[in-house]
XYZ file of C-alpha atoms in Angstrom:
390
model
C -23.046 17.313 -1.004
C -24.000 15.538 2.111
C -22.069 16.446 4.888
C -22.905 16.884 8.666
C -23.592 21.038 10.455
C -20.287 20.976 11.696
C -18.222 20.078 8.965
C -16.209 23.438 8.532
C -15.058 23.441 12.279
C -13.986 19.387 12.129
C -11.793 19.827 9.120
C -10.381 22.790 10.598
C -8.987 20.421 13.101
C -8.021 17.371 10.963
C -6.555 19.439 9.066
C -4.490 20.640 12.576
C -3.891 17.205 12.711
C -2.566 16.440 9.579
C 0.051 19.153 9.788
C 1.266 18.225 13.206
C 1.437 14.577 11.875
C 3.587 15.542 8.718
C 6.065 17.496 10.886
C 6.365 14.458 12.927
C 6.608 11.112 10.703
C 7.706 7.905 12.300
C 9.100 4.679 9.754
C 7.488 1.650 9.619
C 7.099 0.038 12.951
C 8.391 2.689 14.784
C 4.814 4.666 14.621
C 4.772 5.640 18.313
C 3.944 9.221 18.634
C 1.456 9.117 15.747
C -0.685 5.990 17.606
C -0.671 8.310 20.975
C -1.976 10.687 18.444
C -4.765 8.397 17.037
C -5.605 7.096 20.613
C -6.265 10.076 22.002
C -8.727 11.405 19.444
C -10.511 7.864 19.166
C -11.111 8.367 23.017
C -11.941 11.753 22.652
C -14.494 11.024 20.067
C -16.071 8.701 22.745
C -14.539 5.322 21.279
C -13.819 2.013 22.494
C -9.581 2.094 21.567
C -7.695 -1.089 21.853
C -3.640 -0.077 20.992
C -0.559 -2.506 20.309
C -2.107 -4.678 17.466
C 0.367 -6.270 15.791
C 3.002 -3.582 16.760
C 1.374 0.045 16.950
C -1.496 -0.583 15.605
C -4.981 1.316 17.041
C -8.153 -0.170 16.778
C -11.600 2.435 17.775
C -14.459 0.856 18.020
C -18.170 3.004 17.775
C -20.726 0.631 19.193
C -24.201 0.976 17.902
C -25.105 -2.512 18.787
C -27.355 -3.549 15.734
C -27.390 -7.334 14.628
C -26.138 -7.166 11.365
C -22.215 -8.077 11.046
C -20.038 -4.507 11.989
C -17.737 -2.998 8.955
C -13.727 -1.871 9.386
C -13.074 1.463 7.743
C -8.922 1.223 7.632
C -6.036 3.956 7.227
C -2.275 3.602 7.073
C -0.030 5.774 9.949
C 3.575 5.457 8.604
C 6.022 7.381 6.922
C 9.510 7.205 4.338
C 13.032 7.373 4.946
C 12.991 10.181 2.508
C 14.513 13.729 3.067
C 11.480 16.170 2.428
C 11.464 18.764 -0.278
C 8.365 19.694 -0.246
C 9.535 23.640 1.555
C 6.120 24.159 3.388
C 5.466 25.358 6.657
C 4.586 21.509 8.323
C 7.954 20.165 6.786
C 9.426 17.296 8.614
C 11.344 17.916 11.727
C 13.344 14.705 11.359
C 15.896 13.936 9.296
C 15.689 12.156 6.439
C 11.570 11.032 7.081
C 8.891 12.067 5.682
C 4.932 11.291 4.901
C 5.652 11.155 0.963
C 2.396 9.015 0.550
C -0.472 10.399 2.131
C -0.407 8.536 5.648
C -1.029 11.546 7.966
C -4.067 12.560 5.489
C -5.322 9.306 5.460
C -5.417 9.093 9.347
C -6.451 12.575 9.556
C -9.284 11.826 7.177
C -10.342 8.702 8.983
C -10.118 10.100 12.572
C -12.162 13.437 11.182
C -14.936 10.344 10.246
C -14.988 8.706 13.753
C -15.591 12.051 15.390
C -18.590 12.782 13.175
C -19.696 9.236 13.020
C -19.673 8.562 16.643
C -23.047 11.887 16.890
C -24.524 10.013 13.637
C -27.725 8.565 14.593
C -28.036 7.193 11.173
C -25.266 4.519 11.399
C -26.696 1.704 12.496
C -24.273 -0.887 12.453
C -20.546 -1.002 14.906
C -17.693 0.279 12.625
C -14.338 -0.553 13.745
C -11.585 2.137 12.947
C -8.568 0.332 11.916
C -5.205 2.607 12.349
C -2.343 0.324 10.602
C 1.580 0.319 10.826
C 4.062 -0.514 8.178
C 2.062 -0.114 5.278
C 4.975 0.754 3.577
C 7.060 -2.229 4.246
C 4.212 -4.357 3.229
C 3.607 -5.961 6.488
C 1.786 -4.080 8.893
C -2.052 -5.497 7.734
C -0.808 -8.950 8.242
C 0.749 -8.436 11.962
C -2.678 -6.977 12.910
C -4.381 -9.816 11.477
C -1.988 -12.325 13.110
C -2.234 -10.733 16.378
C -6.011 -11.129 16.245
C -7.708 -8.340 14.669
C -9.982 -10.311 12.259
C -10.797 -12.410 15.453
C -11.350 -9.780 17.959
C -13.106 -7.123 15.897
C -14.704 -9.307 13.249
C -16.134 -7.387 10.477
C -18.708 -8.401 7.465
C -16.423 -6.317 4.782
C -13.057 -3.709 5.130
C -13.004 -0.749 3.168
C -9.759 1.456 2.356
C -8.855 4.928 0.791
C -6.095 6.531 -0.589
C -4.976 9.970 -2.253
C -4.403 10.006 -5.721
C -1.995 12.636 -7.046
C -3.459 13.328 -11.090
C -6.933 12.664 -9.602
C -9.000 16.384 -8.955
C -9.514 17.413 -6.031
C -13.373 15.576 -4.998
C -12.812 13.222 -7.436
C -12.787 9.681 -6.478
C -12.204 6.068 -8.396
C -12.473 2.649 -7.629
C -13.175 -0.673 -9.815
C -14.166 -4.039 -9.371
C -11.374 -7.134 -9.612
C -7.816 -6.936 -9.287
C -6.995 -3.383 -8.717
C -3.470 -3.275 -7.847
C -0.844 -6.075 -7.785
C 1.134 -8.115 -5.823
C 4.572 -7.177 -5.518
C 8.011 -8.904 -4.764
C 11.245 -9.131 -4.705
C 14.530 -11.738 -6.009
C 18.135 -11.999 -5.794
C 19.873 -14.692 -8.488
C 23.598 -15.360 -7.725
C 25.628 -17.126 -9.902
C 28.956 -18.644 -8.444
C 32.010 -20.493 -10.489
C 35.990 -20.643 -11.174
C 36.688 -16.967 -11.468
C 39.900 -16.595 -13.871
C 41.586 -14.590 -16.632
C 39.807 -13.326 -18.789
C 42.482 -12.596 -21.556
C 44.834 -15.393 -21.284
C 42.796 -17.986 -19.922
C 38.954 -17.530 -20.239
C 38.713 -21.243 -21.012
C 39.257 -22.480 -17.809
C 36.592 -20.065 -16.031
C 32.640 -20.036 -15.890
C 31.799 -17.188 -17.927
C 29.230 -15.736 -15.167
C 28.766 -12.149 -16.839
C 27.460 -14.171 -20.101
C 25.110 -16.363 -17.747
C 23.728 -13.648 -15.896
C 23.526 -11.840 -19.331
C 21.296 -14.937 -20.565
C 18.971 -14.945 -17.463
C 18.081 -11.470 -17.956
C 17.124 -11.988 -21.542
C 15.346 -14.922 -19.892
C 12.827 -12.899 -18.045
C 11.380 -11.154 -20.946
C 11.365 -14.589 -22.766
C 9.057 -15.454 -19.474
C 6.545 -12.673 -19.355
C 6.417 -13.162 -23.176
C 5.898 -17.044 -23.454
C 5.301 -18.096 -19.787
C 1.529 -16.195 -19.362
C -1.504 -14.517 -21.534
C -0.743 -11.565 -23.255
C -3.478 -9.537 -21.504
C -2.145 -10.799 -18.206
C 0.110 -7.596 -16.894
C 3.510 -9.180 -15.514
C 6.414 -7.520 -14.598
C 9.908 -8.695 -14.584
C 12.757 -6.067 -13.615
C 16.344 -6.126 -12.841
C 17.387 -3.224 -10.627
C 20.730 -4.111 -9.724
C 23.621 -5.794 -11.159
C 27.093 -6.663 -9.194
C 30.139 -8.312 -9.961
C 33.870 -8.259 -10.894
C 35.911 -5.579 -10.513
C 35.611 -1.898 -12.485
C 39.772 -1.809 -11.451
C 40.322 -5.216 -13.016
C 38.734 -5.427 -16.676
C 40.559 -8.343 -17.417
C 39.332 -10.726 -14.868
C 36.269 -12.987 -14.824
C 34.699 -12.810 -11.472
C 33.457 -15.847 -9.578
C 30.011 -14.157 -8.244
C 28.033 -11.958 -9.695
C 24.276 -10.762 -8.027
C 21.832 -9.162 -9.545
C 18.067 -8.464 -7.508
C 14.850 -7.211 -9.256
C 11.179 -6.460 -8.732
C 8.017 -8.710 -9.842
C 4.652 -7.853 -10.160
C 1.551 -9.507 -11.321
C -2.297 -9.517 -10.429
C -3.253 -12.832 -9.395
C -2.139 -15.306 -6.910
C -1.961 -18.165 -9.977
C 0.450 -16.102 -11.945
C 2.737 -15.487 -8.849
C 2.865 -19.185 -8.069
C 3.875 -19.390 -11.782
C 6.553 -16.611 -11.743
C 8.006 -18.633 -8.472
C 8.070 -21.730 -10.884
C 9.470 -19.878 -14.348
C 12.211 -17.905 -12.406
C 13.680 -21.069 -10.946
C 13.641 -22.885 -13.837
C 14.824 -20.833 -15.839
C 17.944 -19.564 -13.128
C 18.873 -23.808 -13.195
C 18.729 -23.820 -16.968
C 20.805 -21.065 -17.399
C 23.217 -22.317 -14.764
C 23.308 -25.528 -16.067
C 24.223 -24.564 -19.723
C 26.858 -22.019 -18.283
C 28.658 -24.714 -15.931
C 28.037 -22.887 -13.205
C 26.517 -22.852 -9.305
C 22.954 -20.673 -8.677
C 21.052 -19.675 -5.834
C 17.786 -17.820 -6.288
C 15.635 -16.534 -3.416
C 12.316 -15.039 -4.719
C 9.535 -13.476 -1.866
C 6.913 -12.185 -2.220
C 5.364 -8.875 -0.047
C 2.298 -7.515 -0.977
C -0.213 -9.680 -1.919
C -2.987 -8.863 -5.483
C -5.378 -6.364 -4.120
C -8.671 -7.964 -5.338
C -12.309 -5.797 -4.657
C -15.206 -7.495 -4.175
C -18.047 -6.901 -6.553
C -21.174 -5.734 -3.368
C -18.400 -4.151 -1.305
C -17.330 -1.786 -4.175
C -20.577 -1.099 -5.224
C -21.554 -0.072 -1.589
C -18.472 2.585 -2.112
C -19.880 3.547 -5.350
C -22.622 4.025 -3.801
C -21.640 6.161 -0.984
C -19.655 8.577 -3.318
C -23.038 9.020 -5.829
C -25.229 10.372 -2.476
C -22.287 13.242 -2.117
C -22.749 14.357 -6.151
C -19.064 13.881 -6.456
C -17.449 12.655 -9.960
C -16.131 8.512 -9.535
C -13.901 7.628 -12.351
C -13.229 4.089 -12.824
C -9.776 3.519 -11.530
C -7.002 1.748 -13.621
C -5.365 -1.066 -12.879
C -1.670 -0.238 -11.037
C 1.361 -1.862 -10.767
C 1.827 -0.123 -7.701
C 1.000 -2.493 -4.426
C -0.622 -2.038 -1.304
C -0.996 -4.549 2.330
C -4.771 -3.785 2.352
C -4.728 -6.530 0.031
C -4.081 -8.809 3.222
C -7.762 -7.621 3.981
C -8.814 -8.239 1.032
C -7.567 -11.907 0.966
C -9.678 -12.063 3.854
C -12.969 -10.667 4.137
C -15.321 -8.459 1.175
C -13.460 -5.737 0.576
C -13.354 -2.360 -1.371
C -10.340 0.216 -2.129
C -11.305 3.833 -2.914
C -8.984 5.988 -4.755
C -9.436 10.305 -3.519
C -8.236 13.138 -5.665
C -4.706 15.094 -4.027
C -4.738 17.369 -7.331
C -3.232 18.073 -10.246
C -0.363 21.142 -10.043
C 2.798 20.420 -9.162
C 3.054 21.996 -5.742
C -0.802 21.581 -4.880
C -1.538 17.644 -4.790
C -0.284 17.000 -7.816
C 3.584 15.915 -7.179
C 3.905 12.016 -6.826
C 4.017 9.482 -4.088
C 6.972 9.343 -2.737
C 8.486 11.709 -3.924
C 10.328 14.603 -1.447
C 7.910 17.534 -3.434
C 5.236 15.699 -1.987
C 2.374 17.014 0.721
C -0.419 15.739 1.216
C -3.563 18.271 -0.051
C -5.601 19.244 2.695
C -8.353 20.641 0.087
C -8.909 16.583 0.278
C -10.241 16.308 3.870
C -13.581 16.898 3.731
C -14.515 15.209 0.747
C -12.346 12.192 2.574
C -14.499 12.577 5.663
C -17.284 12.962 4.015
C -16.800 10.106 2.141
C -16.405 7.729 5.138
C -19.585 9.419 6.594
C -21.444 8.679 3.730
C -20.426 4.834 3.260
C -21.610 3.970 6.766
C -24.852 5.461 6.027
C -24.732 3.296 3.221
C -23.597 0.402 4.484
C -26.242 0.643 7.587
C -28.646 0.979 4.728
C -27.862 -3.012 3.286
């Protein structure tokens, strides 16, 4: 495995880092302490650090002043408003947060990769270390990139990495395409003459039957509506309306909200088409009032075909095993970069026991496995070699 003298003593202190990071996890947006953190090793490490990127977002820049176009390695800072189970030592100090996804490795990873990169002589090309907020809310890529950072620290392609729970340990995986998928959200409401439902169900809008329709509708939709290799998904996750106390009346609202997901940008411009249509026809037939709000978050995270075989590349010169990742429901604001410039997503074995890498994202058995650290740094050490290489 390539990997620079001092390797042993650097993820000695990442992994330092990490811990202190864990026991101190800030939400989305609020990432304060943990970009003092960042800034303060980028300058340390002999950076250029720009802070307050669309919110608290850190920016270090190594400067090797070569002519070809600089690259953006990128990591995620915040946490969950989850209450941590996980029972080791670095638990969460505060109440009900928690890093149940991996941010403090990532950043831990990443700023263990500036320090060695910035003594590299064999980088030859500026590499901009991108430290992003509110990953988790789905908007933190696209404040930095509306506050400038495409603009001010222009980049020929963006790479990402995240831990993989189920992957070993120095295992990585990536593939080419659509990777993993947009996601959004609705809300349908259905409004009419509420009334009784025993004696006089005639006179009211039967809203229970219409919302009982629309959800039948959605499968009809991902059924009929696209390809049947094209992955959609259609959920309900909550359902409200009438009264548990009162079985005998027909409400006048009920609300139900639900989850979408698909992998292009075509087939969400269709789901934003089907879902209306379908909430109006159902209305309609029903004699009833709808309103149906439908956003989407996360935008398809799409890899470019070079950039990902640059990462493929990089993992093959460390002898590690690369699986070829699966497409994942699961969603991710990198694709914001993506969208933008050539991009790549690299997927790093946490492990496989429960209680050693292996429990999932987000859930409050989580931690982060610092086993991963060097083969993380190591990996971003390796793809700017490669990448100085094209």
């Amino acid at each position: 495995m390539t990997m620079l003298p001092d390797i042993d003593a650097l993820c000695a202190a990442m992994t330092e880092v990490r811990r202190d990071l864990h026991a101190h996890p800030e939400l989305s947006l609020d990432e304060v302490r943990t970009a003092d953190v960042v800034a303060r090793h980028l300058q340390e490490s002999g950076l250029d650090v720009t802070r307050g990127i669309g919110g608290h977002g850190v920016v270090g820049t190594l400067r090797r002043g070569g002519n070809q176009p600089a690259i953006m390695f990128r990591a995620d800072m915040d946490a969950l408003a989850i209450e941590e189970a996980s029972g080791v030592a670095h638990a969460s100090r505060t109440a009900g947060v928690m890093h149940a996804c991996g941010h403090d490795g990532h950043t831990a990873m990443l700023l263990g990769a500036a320090r060695a990169l910035a003594d590299d002589p064999a980088v030859t090309r500026d590499i901009h270390f991108v430290f992003q907020p509110a990953e988790e809310r789905y908007c933190g890529a696209q404040r930095m990139i509306d506050d400038g950072l495409l603009t001010r620290f222009p980049c020929g392609m963006a790479f990402g990495l995240h831990n993989a729970p189920g992957l070993p340990v120095g295992t990585f995986a990536t593939r080419t395409g659509p990777m993993m998928a947009a996601a959004g959200i609705f809300s349908v409401v259905f409004t009419g003459t509420g009334g009784h439902g025993g004696g006089r169900p005639h006179l009211a809008a039967d809203l229970t039957l219409a919302l009982a329709e629309f959800t039948i509708g959605l499968q009809t939709v991902i059924r009929r509506g696209f390809a049947p290799l094209d992955p959609i998904v259609l959920t309900l996750g909550s359902v409200q309306g009438g009264n548990e106390n009162a079985s005998n009346v027909m409400p006048a609202r009920v609300k139900a909200t639900g989850t979408m997901r698909c992998f292009t940008q075509d087939n969400c411009d269709l789901i934003d088409t089907a879902l209306s249509a379908l909430a109006e026809r159902v209305a309609l037939v029903n004699g009833c009032d709808v309103k149906l709000d439908a956003q989407w978050e996360a935008r398809p995270l799409v890899t470019d075909p070079e950039a990902t075989e640059i990462a493929r590349a990089a993992v093959r010169t460390l002898g590690r095993d690369l699986d070829e990742a699966p497409m994942t429901t699961g969603a991710e604001d990198f694709s914001d970069l993506t969208q933008a410039v050539p991009s790549s997503f690299m997927l790093i074995g946490n492990g496989v026991e429960k209680g050693a890498g292996g429990d999932a994202l987000h859930a409050p058995t989580y931690d982060f496995n610092d086993e991963a650290i060097p083969h993380g740094i190591a990996y971003w050490t390796a793809l700017a070699r490669q990448v100085s290489q094209t």
